[in-house]
Amino acid sequence: MTQIDNRLPEQQSKASAKTPRLRFAPSPTGFQHIGGFRTALFSWLYVRHCAGQFILRIEDTDTARTVEGAVDDLIAGMNWLGMDIDEGPIIGGPYGPYYQTQRKALYQQYANQLIESGHAYRCYCTPQRLEEMRKEQEARSMPPRYDRRCRFLTAQERADNEARSTPWVVRFAMPLEGETVVHDELHGDMVFKNIDIDDTVILKSNGLAPYHLAHLVDDHFMGITHVLRGEEWISSAPRHVQIYKALGWELPLFYHVPNILGTDKKKLSKRRGAPAWSDFQREGYLPEAVLNFLALLGWSYDDKTELFTREDLIRVFTLERVGISAGIYDPDKLLWMNGVYIRRLPIDELTRRTLPYLERSQAEGGLPDSVQRPLDYEYTLRVLQLEQERLKTLGEAAQKDAFFYVDTLTYDTALLIQKGMNAASTQYGLQSALDLLTTIQPWEHAAMEPPMRTLASTLGLKTGQLFGSIRTAVSGSTATPPLFQMMEVLGRERSMTRIEQAIERLAQIDH
RNA sequence: GCCUCGUUCGUCUAGUGGUCAAGGACGCCGCCCUUUCAAGGCGGAGGCCACGGGUUCGAAUCCCGUACGAGGUACCA
């Protein structure tokens, strides 16, 4: 119940005698959101921390919900985050196959064994009967539960059903009395009354096993030592320990990790708009930042450290420091962290990694389609040098820096006119700046700034007023990198042309 | 409804009976820097540690109850 008395030393040492083998076992029913990846990350980090093995297994026994492409997307996501897999689909491994639909026979074998040992039984109830029963129980505000009718069928009734070849499923016969203790390494002992637990289906009429049997058989034969899964599994855990017991198998160590909630405080779900890994990729989050962020959702190292490289994480990650209470995913903090990672990138790498975001089509979030691709690497590097500390995502660069690439600027002429100025004085200021700029040699920010400052005071303007007008003229924007550095990158010709165009604009509103 | 888990600043968290009149981070606010925007520096607001009872010389930390939240209650995972 508490965190203090939750680790039985004997059990811990029993497990550590074997090399840790942990798995991530998602169902391919859609696109994995970050909550799933976070749980996978904990397993992966632990495995890499103690030189174990990380297995990916696809729990595709619900064929009706299986979504085409989900496995590829999942693997791509793990790849993106840098979680390498030791055994799994595609790469294979000694304990395959790694798709549950391909392990059907195994589940049937153990379902039968459980029937023979008296721990399970065939249930001939029709879905309609179950449905009616459920409705009635609900109407009487009773807990909806299978009434175990088929558990107590006479030999004759069984024979009749078989003779009529009534379709059947296999149900696990939960003990009718007593308690089941689920020992969890994080939560301690959790006690359940057996009578509260349903006789769950362990083999469906189509011959496939649902989660409750399938994952357990697989974990056993794949030699899984630690089971990390979401806390939503706690309520079915007593069922699992009973099945392990009935099969005579040793239990793995359980770690029910906290869920990640959305800002609505509900479990993250795709339906409710939880982001997929590909959303982060598309917006230009760095996988190493996302990885760092995810690691901190339900795990902590100490009271202050929170920036970790992948290697750091592997080195310091331990399961003992995984928390137990659900947490809300905070997009603002991720955004901040992504900015930190962007700022730390060597400029070459930043350029290389940002280029694809800039070059993709405008519809996909890239630069305006009028801009010629491919982009010039050196030019983009100089642009990004100025933008680096201002970027929170790589994807933002296209919006913020379009003016560096585009031929004609679109902006509201009023933005040229600074506080305390009017069209005429702005026009005069720009013209004076233009005249001065013509003489600047070489075209470098250090050569521009001192004379331009002098010009401002000569004109009786604050630097902010003069520079603000030029800034808008040259970029079409009021928030940009430092003016003269920006003009240096933009080049003399383009900078001066834009100032001329601004003057023309002002001349027009003048009358 | 029933069962289970959880509950420390808005959010992520540190905290394993005294060093906690609760520390860090994001966000927010202010100041500094400053040609704008950032970044950076400094400072601030924000928590009766869900509530109520115990245990103890001493409790955010242990126990009990309550409230609230979440999860489960499928031939889904």
XYZ file of C-alpha atoms (C1' of nucleotides) in Angstrom:
588
model
C 0.000 0.000 0.000
C 2.798 2.365 0.756
C 6.011 2.961 -1.038
C 8.075 2.046 1.954
C 7.304 -1.590 2.476
C 6.781 -2.471 -1.110
C 9.940 -4.197 -2.160
C 10.427 -7.726 -1.079
C 14.173 -8.209 -1.212
C 13.983 -11.928 -2.016
C 11.834 -11.312 -5.042
C 14.055 -8.542 -6.225
C 17.128 -10.701 -6.077
C 15.393 -13.630 -7.726
C 14.648 -11.463 -10.713
C 18.018 -9.856 -10.910
C 19.585 -13.242 -11.242
C 18.175 -13.383 -14.759
C 18.955 -10.795 -17.381
C 16.085 -8.356 -17.407
C 13.793 -8.760 -20.373
C 11.105 -6.153 -20.728
C 8.575 -5.735 -23.434
C 6.392 -3.097 -24.892
C 3.204 -4.732 -26.094
C 0.809 -2.323 -27.726
C -2.198 -3.205 -29.785
C -2.169 -1.927 -33.345
C -5.560 -0.320 -33.053
C -4.590 3.147 -34.022
C -1.744 5.490 -33.537
C 0.254 5.362 -30.379
C 0.097 8.547 -28.386
C 2.833 9.828 -26.108
C 1.417 8.077 -23.075
C 2.147 4.727 -24.639
C 5.579 5.829 -25.704
C 6.303 7.056 -22.194
C 5.602 3.598 -20.774
C 7.718 2.042 -23.494
C 10.457 4.523 -22.677
C 10.595 3.466 -19.025
C 11.011 -0.156 -20.050
C 13.577 0.715 -22.663
C 15.590 2.927 -20.329
C 15.656 0.290 -17.653
C 16.741 -2.382 -20.091
C 19.537 -0.249 -21.505
C 20.500 0.756 -17.980
C 21.120 -2.796 -16.895
C 22.050 -4.419 -20.177
C 18.856 -6.369 -20.608
C 16.711 -6.928 -23.656
C 13.865 -4.885 -25.014
C 11.147 -6.704 -26.867
C 8.352 -5.350 -28.992
C 5.296 -7.537 -29.252
C 2.163 -6.732 -31.165
C -1.057 -7.566 -29.372
C -3.265 -7.883 -32.396
C -5.783 -10.408 -31.129
C -8.630 -7.980 -31.598
C -8.640 -8.362 -35.343
C -11.697 -6.179 -35.753
C -9.922 -3.176 -34.310
C -6.590 -3.698 -35.992
C -5.640 -0.705 -38.093
C -3.590 -0.981 -41.240
C -0.221 0.702 -40.917
C -0.319 0.996 -37.150
C 2.684 -1.271 -36.612
C 4.785 0.614 -39.140
C 3.835 3.877 -37.542
C 4.685 2.548 -34.121
C 8.096 1.319 -35.167
C 8.753 4.575 -36.966
C 7.887 6.410 -33.774
C 10.205 4.314 -31.651
C 12.860 4.826 -34.211
C 12.335 8.547 -34.188
C 12.654 8.672 -30.430
C 15.703 6.468 -30.617
C 14.365 3.465 -28.741
C 16.040 0.523 -30.367
C 14.413 -2.868 -30.204
C 16.239 -6.128 -29.533
C 13.482 -8.484 -30.592
C 10.239 -7.881 -32.367
C 8.394 -7.795 -35.662
C 10.588 -7.311 -38.740
C 13.863 -7.955 -36.907
C 12.589 -11.160 -35.337
C 14.317 -12.947 -32.491
C 14.596 -16.281 -30.725
C 11.210 -16.055 -29.014
C 9.047 -15.194 -32.017
C 6.721 -14.790 -33.620
C 6.065 -11.366 -32.161
C 2.525 -11.012 -33.424
C -0.072 -12.612 -31.205
C -2.246 -13.679 -34.080
C 0.628 -15.934 -35.069
C 0.758 -17.563 -31.650
C -2.831 -18.706 -31.594
C -2.025 -22.387 -31.115
C -0.089 -21.670 -27.963
C -3.019 -19.936 -26.327
C -5.354 -22.755 -27.262
C -2.997 -25.249 -25.759
C -2.929 -23.477 -22.425
C -6.616 -22.741 -22.446
C -7.138 -26.476 -22.814
C -4.677 -27.227 -20.091
C -6.599 -24.935 -17.798
C -9.837 -26.698 -18.643
C -8.264 -30.049 -17.914
C -6.897 -28.891 -14.604
C -10.313 -27.557 -13.661
C -9.298 -23.901 -13.761
C -11.366 -23.018 -16.791
C -14.496 -24.087 -18.576
C -16.327 -23.810 -21.835
C -19.086 -21.256 -21.797
C -21.917 -21.670 -24.268
C -23.805 -18.511 -23.423
C -24.825 -16.463 -26.419
C -23.795 -12.841 -26.719
C -27.483 -11.975 -26.601
C -27.929 -13.650 -23.256
C -24.888 -11.873 -21.885
C -26.176 -8.600 -23.198
C -29.592 -9.074 -21.605
C -28.051 -10.098 -18.351
C -25.887 -7.032 -18.317
C -28.817 -4.769 -18.984
C -30.824 -6.309 -16.219
C -27.950 -6.042 -13.760
C -27.479 -2.443 -14.662
C -31.157 -1.753 -14.269
C -30.980 -3.115 -10.765
C -27.724 -1.180 -10.294
C -25.858 -4.383 -9.709
C -22.274 -4.769 -10.894
C -22.468 -6.212 -14.405
C -20.924 -9.628 -14.183
C -21.147 -12.999 -15.838
C -23.382 -15.206 -13.700
C -21.144 -18.282 -14.128
C -24.029 -20.372 -15.397
C -21.801 -22.532 -17.605
C -19.315 -23.085 -14.843
C -21.815 -25.337 -13.127
C -23.299 -27.152 -16.078
C -23.883 -30.872 -15.586
C -21.961 -33.353 -17.691
C -25.178 -34.011 -19.561
C -25.764 -30.326 -20.350
C -22.222 -30.009 -21.558
C -22.583 -33.041 -23.778
C -25.803 -31.649 -25.211
C -24.174 -28.384 -26.109
C -21.281 -30.167 -27.732
C -23.653 -32.421 -29.660
C -25.503 -29.388 -30.936
C -22.101 -27.792 -31.603
C -23.107 -24.660 -29.780
C -20.383 -22.065 -30.190
C -18.359 -21.604 -27.036
C -15.677 -19.547 -25.397
C -13.368 -20.542 -22.572
C -13.681 -18.732 -19.268
C -11.268 -18.744 -16.396
C -12.828 -20.008 -13.172
C -11.917 -17.486 -10.508
C -11.812 -18.824 -6.978
C -15.183 -18.095 -5.399
C -13.767 -17.101 -2.072
C -10.618 -15.778 -0.544
C -8.415 -12.908 -1.608
C -5.745 -12.354 -4.188
C -2.754 -10.261 -3.375
C -1.159 -8.476 -6.271
C 2.355 -7.531 -5.413
C 3.431 -4.473 -7.298
C 6.947 -3.089 -6.999
C 5.661 0.452 -7.053
C 2.382 0.200 -5.181
C 3.177 -2.542 -2.743
C 0.554 -5.202 -2.026
C -2.895 -4.666 -3.420
C -5.595 -6.939 -2.083
C -8.696 -7.976 -3.993
C -11.625 -10.131 -2.951
C -11.902 -12.972 -5.415
C -15.674 -12.878 -5.412
C -15.539 -9.411 -6.982
C -13.721 -10.713 -9.984
C -15.484 -12.006 -13.025
C -14.868 -15.290 -14.820
C -13.219 -13.653 -17.747
C -13.036 -15.022 -21.247
C -9.602 -16.447 -22.004
C -10.346 -17.923 -25.387
C -12.728 -16.331 -27.831
C -15.078 -18.233 -30.134
C -12.824 -17.383 -33.055
C -10.026 -19.298 -31.352
C -7.945 -16.262 -30.458
C -7.082 -15.380 -26.905
C -7.939 -12.031 -25.397
C -5.309 -10.026 -23.562
C -5.759 -11.745 -20.214
C -4.453 -15.072 -21.459
C -2.391 -14.066 -24.451
C -0.107 -11.531 -22.790
C 0.512 -13.876 -19.921
C 1.429 -16.887 -22.035
C 3.673 -14.691 -24.152
C 5.347 -13.030 -21.209
C 6.056 -16.460 -19.794
C 7.517 -17.969 -22.928
C 9.374 -14.845 -23.893
C 11.052 -14.833 -20.503
C 9.756 -11.421 -19.518
C 11.073 -10.502 -16.076
C 9.488 -7.089 -15.436
C 6.050 -6.068 -16.618
C 5.606 -2.321 -16.944
C 2.128 -1.300 -17.985
C -0.379 1.460 -17.392
C -2.253 1.656 -14.121
C -5.465 0.844 -15.952
C -4.344 -2.783 -15.666
C -4.378 -2.848 -11.906
C -7.956 -4.006 -11.721
C -7.342 -7.039 -13.880
C -4.050 -7.920 -12.242
C -5.596 -10.267 -9.630
C -7.032 -12.265 -12.486
C -3.591 -12.530 -13.956
C -1.986 -13.734 -10.760
C -4.664 -16.420 -10.458
C -3.986 -17.581 -13.990
C -0.254 -17.681 -13.341
C -0.961 -19.732 -10.260
C -3.258 -22.116 -12.121
C -0.613 -22.607 -14.770
C 2.075 -23.052 -12.151
C 4.223 -20.317 -13.606
C 6.438 -17.869 -11.835
C 5.172 -14.286 -11.778
C 7.118 -11.472 -13.339
C 7.688 -8.301 -11.333
C 4.803 -5.905 -11.809
C 5.160 -2.165 -12.174
C 1.908 -0.355 -12.789
C 3.003 3.022 -13.979
C 0.868 6.148 -13.725
C -1.160 7.317 -16.653
C -0.635 10.574 -18.410
C -3.678 12.769 -18.369
C -4.718 15.521 -20.727
C -5.463 19.023 -19.493
C -9.004 17.743 -18.954
C -7.491 15.401 -16.350
C -8.692 12.403 -18.323
C -6.465 9.649 -19.553
C -4.801 10.695 -22.762
C -6.516 9.261 -25.769
C -6.323 9.726 -29.475
C -10.023 10.451 -29.583
C -9.620 13.332 -27.186
C -6.890 14.856 -29.289
C -3.783 13.402 -27.665
C -0.817 14.144 -29.862
C 0.847 11.368 -31.834
C 4.612 11.192 -32.137
C 4.247 12.301 -35.730
C 2.557 15.504 -34.615
C 5.674 16.396 -32.686
C 7.843 15.512 -35.605
C 5.753 17.561 -37.991
C 5.857 20.632 -35.785
C 9.590 20.397 -35.427
C 10.130 19.074 -31.949
C 13.488 17.408 -31.512
C 13.180 13.743 -30.612
C 15.852 14.124 -27.947
C 13.807 16.876 -26.317
C 10.623 14.829 -26.458
C 12.493 11.871 -25.006
C 13.798 13.997 -22.146
C 10.374 15.435 -21.508
C 8.663 12.065 -21.570
C 11.162 10.603 -19.135
C 10.157 13.257 -16.623
C 6.493 12.357 -16.802
C 6.227 9.998 -13.874
C 9.904 9.694 -13.148
C 12.437 12.022 -11.601
C 16.089 11.917 -10.808
C 16.319 14.384 -7.942
C 14.929 17.709 -6.865
C 16.590 19.804 -9.558
C 18.083 18.043 -12.535
C 15.809 17.848 -15.516
C 17.917 18.131 -18.620
C 19.273 14.748 -19.592
C 20.862 13.431 -22.732
C 19.859 9.965 -23.826
C 23.088 8.620 -22.328
C 22.472 10.431 -19.058
C 19.039 8.930 -18.845
C 20.272 5.430 -19.472
C 22.917 5.863 -16.843
C 20.712 7.250 -14.096
C 17.328 5.712 -14.792
C 16.012 3.327 -12.187
C 12.579 1.872 -11.669
C 12.544 2.814 -7.976
C 12.174 6.425 -8.900
C 9.088 5.949 -10.999
C 6.133 7.676 -9.376
C 2.653 6.389 -8.739
C 0.306 9.273 -9.299
C -1.056 10.221 -12.672
C 0.229 13.430 -14.195
C -1.000 15.951 -16.656
C 0.958 16.480 -19.810
C 2.018 20.132 -20.016
C 2.623 21.233 -23.607
C 4.156 24.534 -22.457
C 6.959 22.832 -20.643
C 7.714 20.634 -23.636
C 7.861 23.721 -25.805
C 10.307 25.346 -23.410
C 12.445 22.246 -23.293
C 12.476 22.000 -27.060
C 13.753 25.574 -27.181
C 16.549 24.652 -24.802
C 17.574 21.777 -27.044
C 17.426 23.936 -30.154
C 19.676 26.529 -28.559
C 22.194 23.855 -27.693
C 22.446 22.514 -31.214
C 25.646 23.243 -33.139
C 24.708 25.606 -35.946
C 25.532 23.114 -38.691
C 23.291 20.560 -37.183
C 20.525 23.056 -36.645
C 20.741 24.035 -40.295
C 20.771 20.482 -41.539
C 17.780 19.586 -39.429
C 15.763 22.720 -40.160
C 16.206 22.688 -43.914
C 13.570 19.997 -44.520
C 11.027 21.998 -42.522
C 11.740 25.090 -44.597
C 11.770 23.237 -47.883
C 8.555 21.314 -47.510
C 5.554 22.760 -49.287
C 3.751 25.783 -47.975
C 0.670 23.670 -47.305
C 2.764 21.402 -45.109
C 4.104 24.370 -43.175
C 7.156 25.225 -45.258
C 8.200 28.487 -46.875
C 5.905 30.050 -49.465
C 5.829 27.970 -52.623
C 7.203 30.925 -54.574
C 10.562 30.366 -52.908
C 12.930 28.339 -55.056
C 14.007 24.941 -53.617
C 16.463 23.612 -52.697
C 17.502 26.369 -50.343
C 21.060 27.613 -50.186
C 22.735 25.924 -47.237
C 25.145 28.724 -46.348
C 22.465 31.373 -46.533
C 20.106 29.350 -44.380
C 22.861 28.776 -41.879
C 23.345 32.511 -41.535
C 19.610 33.014 -41.141
C 19.427 30.368 -38.455
C 22.395 31.789 -36.646
C 20.220 34.797 -36.001
C 17.097 32.817 -35.270
C 18.464 30.013 -33.139
C 17.754 31.514 -29.745
C 14.328 32.596 -30.870
C 13.062 29.240 -32.092
C 10.932 26.987 -29.978
C 10.295 24.478 -32.735
C 12.021 23.831 -36.033
C 8.701 24.204 -37.810
C 8.370 27.824 -36.689
C 11.325 28.841 -38.803
C 9.249 28.903 -41.973
C 6.863 31.471 -40.518
C 9.428 33.567 -38.745
C 12.008 33.680 -41.483
C 10.002 33.735 -44.685
C 11.066 37.350 -45.214
C 14.643 36.207 -45.669
C 13.621 34.211 -48.728
C 10.610 35.815 -50.268
C 10.707 38.400 -53.072
C 7.904 40.706 -52.046
C 6.880 41.534 -48.554
C 3.295 41.884 -47.462
C 2.651 43.987 -44.407
C 0.507 46.788 -43.126
C 2.097 50.108 -44.053
C 1.052 51.533 -40.690
C 3.654 49.288 -39.045
C 6.362 51.455 -40.536
C 5.306 54.444 -38.490
C 6.725 54.355 -34.993
C 5.386 55.889 -31.860
C 5.635 59.693 -31.972
C 6.103 59.767 -35.737
C 3.955 60.266 -38.801
C 4.144 59.232 -42.425
C 6.218 62.232 -43.435
C 8.814 61.958 -40.712
C 9.075 58.227 -41.233
C 9.544 58.720 -44.930
C 12.230 61.280 -44.270
C 13.964 59.019 -41.793
C 13.985 56.094 -44.180
C 15.277 58.234 -46.997
C 18.109 59.528 -44.838
C 18.943 55.985 -43.780
C 18.953 54.893 -47.378
C 21.368 57.642 -48.334
C 23.659 56.733 -45.495
C 23.498 53.018 -46.197
C 24.633 53.581 -49.771
C 27.966 54.722 -48.416
C 28.442 51.841 -45.965
C 31.442 49.712 -46.771
C 31.715 46.783 -46.204
C 28.131 45.592 -45.819
C 28.524 44.343 -42.291
C 26.482 45.040 -39.218
C 29.461 46.411 -37.316
C 29.987 48.958 -40.074
C 26.343 49.988 -40.145
C 25.459 50.395 -36.540
C 27.626 53.360 -35.392
C 26.757 55.692 -38.285
C 23.110 54.715 -38.079
C 23.044 55.590 -34.405
C 24.569 58.935 -35.232
C 21.944 59.430 -37.906
C 19.169 58.816 -35.435
C 20.376 61.485 -33.102
C 21.011 63.884 -35.971
C 17.401 63.417 -36.988
C 16.315 63.901 -33.404
C 14.896 60.385 -33.270
C 15.304 57.668 -30.724
C 17.160 54.686 -32.086
C 14.042 52.632 -31.484
C 12.062 54.936 -33.755
C 14.494 54.939 -36.656
C 15.475 51.318 -36.342
C 11.876 50.241 -35.872
C 10.864 51.755 -39.191
C 13.782 50.171 -40.975
C 13.047 46.875 -39.322
C 9.539 46.809 -40.677
C 10.684 48.052 -44.080
C 13.253 45.335 -44.370
C 11.356 42.414 -42.825
C 7.671 43.317 -42.846
C 7.662 42.396 -39.183
C 8.049 44.068 -35.806
C 9.704 41.092 -34.112
C 12.945 40.070 -35.732
C 16.574 39.314 -34.967
C 18.821 42.344 -34.403
C 18.338 44.771 -37.276
C 21.822 45.185 -38.652
C 22.746 41.556 -38.439
C 19.554 40.812 -40.257
C 20.381 43.347 -42.962
C 23.844 41.929 -43.292
C 22.415 38.506 -44.049
C 19.734 39.889 -46.289
C 22.348 41.666 -48.364
C 22.778 45.244 -49.462
C 20.650 45.081 -52.557
C 17.644 43.413 -51.002
C 17.772 45.589 -47.894
C 17.947 48.810 -49.829
C 15.258 47.835 -52.287
C 12.920 47.096 -49.421
C 13.594 50.440 -47.822
C 12.871 52.123 -51.150
C 9.617 50.220 -51.397
C 8.668 51.339 -47.913
C 9.286 54.926 -48.869
C 7.004 54.518 -51.862
C 4.288 53.056 -49.674
C 4.506 56.024 -47.362
C 4.448 58.434 -50.285
C 1.157 56.908 -51.295
C -0.621 57.307 -48.001
C 0.748 60.818 -47.789
C -1.944 62.254 -50.014
C -23.644 1.336 -8.394
C -19.479 -1.933 -7.222
C -14.050 -2.817 -7.042
C -9.132 -0.729 -7.144
C -5.587 3.037 -7.293
C -4.316 7.966 -6.319
C -4.200 13.168 -3.791
C 2.703 18.385 -2.156
C 2.227 25.805 -5.663
C -2.122 26.490 -12.111
C 1.236 22.281 -14.207
C 5.569 18.619 -13.731
C 7.898 17.309 -9.355
C 11.765 16.847 -4.671
C 10.525 14.958 -0.030
C 11.210 7.522 3.049
C 9.447 10.833 11.253
C 13.233 16.037 13.403
C 18.141 19.635 8.996
C 10.813 21.544 5.638
C 8.258 28.203 9.146
C 8.181 22.551 2.131
C 13.106 22.826 -2.482
C 13.510 22.939 -8.074
C 11.336 23.547 -13.058
C 7.470 25.296 -16.650
C 3.973 29.093 -16.863
C 2.728 34.041 -14.784
C 4.304 39.104 -12.890
C 8.248 42.836 -12.093
C 13.205 44.738 -12.746
C 17.978 44.637 -15.365
C 20.170 44.067 -20.254
C 18.312 46.169 -24.945
C 17.057 48.943 -31.799
C 12.115 45.086 -31.746
C 11.561 39.889 -30.451
C 14.072 36.398 -27.944
C 17.899 34.579 -24.854
C 20.226 35.688 -20.247
C 20.516 37.761 -15.094
C 17.917 39.166 -10.684
C 13.485 39.295 -7.842
C 8.198 38.171 -6.833
C 3.359 36.116 -6.408
C 1.643 31.160 -5.968
C 1.183 25.378 -1.371
C -2.923 25.994 5.851
C 1.545 19.290 1.860
C -7.239 17.322 -0.051
C -9.998 17.264 4.776
C -10.807 15.173 9.791
C -9.111 12.143 13.496
C -5.299 9.335 15.716
C 0.124 7.259 16.790
C 4.588 10.015 18.419
C 8.483 14.359 22.429
C 7.967 15.485 17.074
C 4.173 13.923 10.835
C 3.975 16.331 4.097
C 6.188 11.666 5.722
C 3.028 6.126 9.845
C -2.433 4.420 10.896
C -7.886 5.080 10.333
C -12.004 7.584 8.222
C -14.122 11.142 4.761
C -14.021 13.956 0.307
C -12.467 14.482 -4.430
C -10.091 12.595 -8.817
C -8.770 8.611 -11.926
C -8.978 3.628 -13.684
C -11.668 -0.879 -14.212
C -16.333 -3.134 -14.469
C -16.388 -6.340 -22.951
C -15.747 -12.827 -27.005
C -10.958 -4.189 -26.326
C -6.263 -3.754 -25.186
